[in-house]
Amino acid sequence: MPDHASAANATVALRLAEAFARHGVTLTFGQSLPSAFHLAAPHAGIDQKVYRQENAGGAMADGYARISRKVGVVTAQNGPAATLLVAPLAEALKASIPVLALVQEVTRDATDRNAFQELDHLNLFAPVAKWVRRIDRADRLEDYVDMAFTAAASGRPGPAVLLVPADLLTEAAAATGALRPRHLSLGRVPLDRCLADPSAITAAAEALASARHPLVVAGGGIHLSDASAELAALQEAAHLPVATTVMGKGAVDETHPLTLGIIGYVMGQGARTTALRPMVERADLVLLIGNRTNQNGTDSWKLFAPGTRFIHLDMDPMEVGRNYEAMRLVGDAKLTLAALTAELTRRDLSARAAARPAIEAEIAEAIADWRRTIADVTTRDAPLCRPERLMAELDRLIGPEDIVVADASYSSIWIANYLTARRPGQRFLTPRGIAGLGWGLPMAIGARIALEESAPGARVICLCGDGGFAHSWAELETLRRMELPVVTLVLNNGILGYQKHAEEVKFGEHTKAVFFATVDHAAIARACGVEGIRVAHSREIGPALGAALDARHPVLLDVLTDPDAKPPISFYAGHYPEPF
């Protein structure tokens, strides 16, 4: 290997790696190009985590960022690899995940000459990133790297894209004397914590203290801000019932007597919150925290009553009041919730305390009714497994430090409704930004790599359907090569379930695209060197799952699943017989 580290041989690639290291980067997700950067990066202490599918790298960086709270870095070559970053960056943009994409471009002398795999990356990434720039000069490298990390980690986090011509990377580094040295590390989220206007906090406290039926709805912004402890303090001190969105799951302890669970479009029969819809609808004041008020989280904006008032806390001023006019709290959730709790405790909360026993009783009865409803389906012995039973067995075996990652579609909904967050801040990762299929396994790989740095004893479990898993089979080899102890659960029902069932509800029929030929995913896993087990009967779930979780190597369970199983999506109500 060339001596990139010597002063005489220092290249822009080495200086770029050193700048990344200054921002806390210890690893990048990259496959091939930019080779000059990957060859220089180990001299700066940066490891290359190599994926198989080029679009999987972005999802790995996303999962890594969600757990590490650091900017996840993914690299790509110009042209086809760059185009395959569009989808994962779109997810990161909508879900507010700090990801930095380092993309090689053609050499500067070949620009706009139809060079091999040349593409207009500036316009390619503009719709899916907060910030896109090209470094053209060695002496501006530190400036642009700092801008990239600042864009990714500040305000509402999101993806940034740094474009680097191939010939610039191999150019001699700029003379040190020509540069103004930079020393700050900007790679953690949130980069800046900003307190909302104190007068707005006072007004919000007064409104919450005087409301008859207040409700808190927490979104994924709680996790981004690391504000779960502050939310728990607010819930307890002010006697407030708290619900979450799917991305907000784990923001609050679901065993707490004032926690409803997930609300939104997944409140049909069989959902934990089915009987709690009246509590949501009678809320006269809703405190939204880190919440996009998007279609799914609001059941197509039908969830709240017309007369409901709102307080909206978010780092992004454009999200505050976007869909529901609200009292504005623009700031960091952690700081602002602490200040809001302090303001509330200065007020007379006797009415809230007096109302608490009835609220707790209503929540407890609703959850007890839910448990009675699902008792049979979560214990049923049948040749084809029910996802509810798999989730019940998993819920029994996992601990509060474990991380469960879901693919998009039904997998996210099974996790949302049938697993229990047992502490504030427990993590359940779901791609809910644009909800693309196939991202579950690479996100789980990124999360597992993040845990290797901080909590290697915790476990990572990935749930995906056979449709989504087909997008990421190749990463089984990545699991084996990296020896990552991820347990992958494939719900193998032979169909695209969400597409089939939603088409039937909307159109009364389904397209032919929803059916698959039979696939043995356990055999595919074994072919890649991963332990693969086929689970063909419900009674096999518990033993197989227990053994997989106890193993300290990658395991895949191919669970033959009832194709008629449907999660409790609200708009399915009345269209299908219920399994309860």
Short mmCIF file of N, CA, C and O in Angstrom, two decimals, residues 2 9 18 25 29 56 93 104 110 191 212-213 227 251 270 290 306 322 326 385 459 470 487 491 504 510 527 545 561:
data_model
loop_
_atom_site.label_atom_id
_atom_site.label_comp_id
_atom_site.label_asym_id
_atom_site.label_seq_id
_atom_site.Cartn_x
_atom_site.Cartn_y
_atom_site.Cartn_z
N PRO A 2 0.58 2.24 -0.85
CA PRO A 2 1.38 3.46 -0.85
C PRO A 2 1.35 4.16 0.50
O PRO A 2 0.40 4.03 1.26
N ASN A 9 3.75 12.61 0.31
CA ASN A 9 2.78 11.90 -0.52
C ASN A 9 1.33 12.22 -0.16
O ASN A 9 0.42 11.58 -0.68
N GLU A 18 -8.99 12.41 6.68
CA GLU A 18 -8.64 13.03 7.96
C GLU A 18 -9.73 13.99 8.41
O GLU A 18 -10.05 14.08 9.61
N VAL A 25 -16.00 10.18 12.26
CA VAL A 25 -16.24 9.05 11.36
C VAL A 25 -15.18 7.98 11.61
O VAL A 25 -13.98 8.25 11.52
N PHE A 29 -19.67 3.13 4.64
CA PHE A 29 -20.29 2.06 3.89
C PHE A 29 -19.98 2.29 2.42
O PHE A 29 -20.45 3.28 1.82
N ALA A 56 -28.12 -0.81 -1.16
CA ALA A 56 -28.18 -1.20 0.25
C ALA A 56 -27.27 -0.33 1.11
O ALA A 56 -27.51 -0.18 2.32
N LEU A 93 -34.14 11.79 3.99
CA LEU A 93 -34.66 13.16 3.96
C LEU A 93 -36.02 13.23 4.64
O LEU A 93 -36.25 14.09 5.50
N GLN A 104 -18.04 10.00 -6.07
CA GLN A 104 -16.99 10.33 -7.03
C GLN A 104 -17.61 10.80 -8.33
O GLN A 104 -18.63 10.27 -8.78
N ALA A 110 -12.76 15.90 -18.12
CA ALA A 110 -13.72 15.15 -18.92
C ALA A 110 -15.16 15.61 -18.70
O ALA A 110 -16.08 15.09 -19.33
N LEU A 191 -26.67 18.58 16.34
CA LEU A 191 -25.47 19.41 16.38
C LEU A 191 -25.69 20.62 17.28
O LEU A 191 -24.83 20.99 18.07
N ARG A 212 -59.06 20.17 29.38
CA ARG A 212 -59.83 19.12 30.04
C ARG A 212 -59.35 17.73 29.63
O ARG A 212 -59.30 16.82 30.44
N HIS A 213 -58.99 17.58 28.34
CA HIS A 213 -58.59 16.26 27.83
C HIS A 213 -57.33 16.39 26.98
O HIS A 213 -57.37 16.16 25.77
N ALA A 227 -34.69 12.54 23.49
CA ALA A 227 -35.52 13.24 24.48
C ALA A 227 -36.51 12.32 25.18
O ALA A 227 -37.46 12.80 25.81
N ALA A 251 -40.49 5.79 22.09
CA ALA A 251 -40.23 7.10 22.70
C ALA A 251 -40.71 7.14 24.14
O ALA A 251 -40.21 7.91 24.96
N GLY A 270 -57.86 -5.67 16.54
CA GLY A 270 -56.60 -6.38 16.75
C GLY A 270 -55.46 -5.45 17.09
O GLY A 270 -54.38 -5.92 17.44
N GLY A 290 -42.07 16.33 17.55
CA GLY A 290 -41.28 15.67 16.52
C GLY A 290 -42.14 14.84 15.59
O GLY A 290 -41.80 13.72 15.25
N PRO A 306 -62.71 17.87 14.85
CA PRO A 306 -62.59 19.20 14.22
C PRO A 306 -62.26 20.32 15.20
O PRO A 306 -61.57 21.28 14.84
N ARG A 322 -48.00 22.55 9.92
CA ARG A 322 -48.17 22.26 8.49
C ARG A 322 -49.58 21.79 8.17
O ARG A 322 -50.21 22.27 7.22
N ALA A 326 -51.33 25.44 14.89
CA ALA A 326 -50.90 25.08 16.24
C ALA A 326 -50.18 26.22 16.92
O ALA A 326 -49.63 27.12 16.26
N CYS A 385 -48.03 -20.41 9.98
CA CYS A 385 -47.83 -19.54 11.15
C CYS A 385 -48.57 -18.23 10.98
O CYS A 385 -48.66 -17.67 9.88
N ARG A 459 -29.05 -7.22 21.16
CA ARG A 459 -29.31 -8.02 19.98
C ARG A 459 -30.10 -7.22 18.95
O ARG A 459 -30.83 -6.30 19.30
N ALA A 470 -36.65 -10.19 -0.86
CA ALA A 470 -36.09 -10.48 -2.18
C ALA A 470 -35.26 -9.33 -2.73
O ALA A 470 -34.40 -9.53 -3.59
N VAL A 487 -30.51 -11.61 13.72
CA VAL A 487 -31.53 -12.63 13.51
C VAL A 487 -32.54 -12.08 12.51
O VAL A 487 -33.19 -11.06 12.76
N LEU A 491 -41.21 -13.44 6.89
CA LEU A 491 -42.60 -13.87 6.83
C LEU A 491 -42.88 -14.32 5.40
O LEU A 491 -43.13 -13.50 4.52
N GLU A 504 -57.55 -5.23 -3.30
CA GLU A 504 -58.88 -5.83 -3.15
C GLU A 504 -59.85 -4.86 -2.48
O GLU A 504 -61.03 -4.77 -2.87
N HIS A 510 -57.36 -7.89 -7.60
CA HIS A 510 -55.93 -7.60 -7.46
C HIS A 510 -55.20 -7.92 -8.77
O HIS A 510 -55.67 -8.70 -9.59
N ALA A 527 -26.80 -21.32 1.65
CA ALA A 527 -25.89 -21.20 0.52
C ALA A 527 -24.91 -20.05 0.69
O ALA A 527 -23.80 -20.07 0.13
N LEU A 545 -37.01 -19.60 17.54
CA LEU A 545 -36.69 -18.21 17.84
C LEU A 545 -35.77 -18.10 19.04
O LEU A 545 -34.79 -17.31 19.03
N THR A 561 -45.92 -18.55 6.41
CA THR A 561 -46.91 -17.67 7.04
C THR A 561 -48.24 -17.72 6.30
O THR A 561 -48.28 -17.81 5.06
#
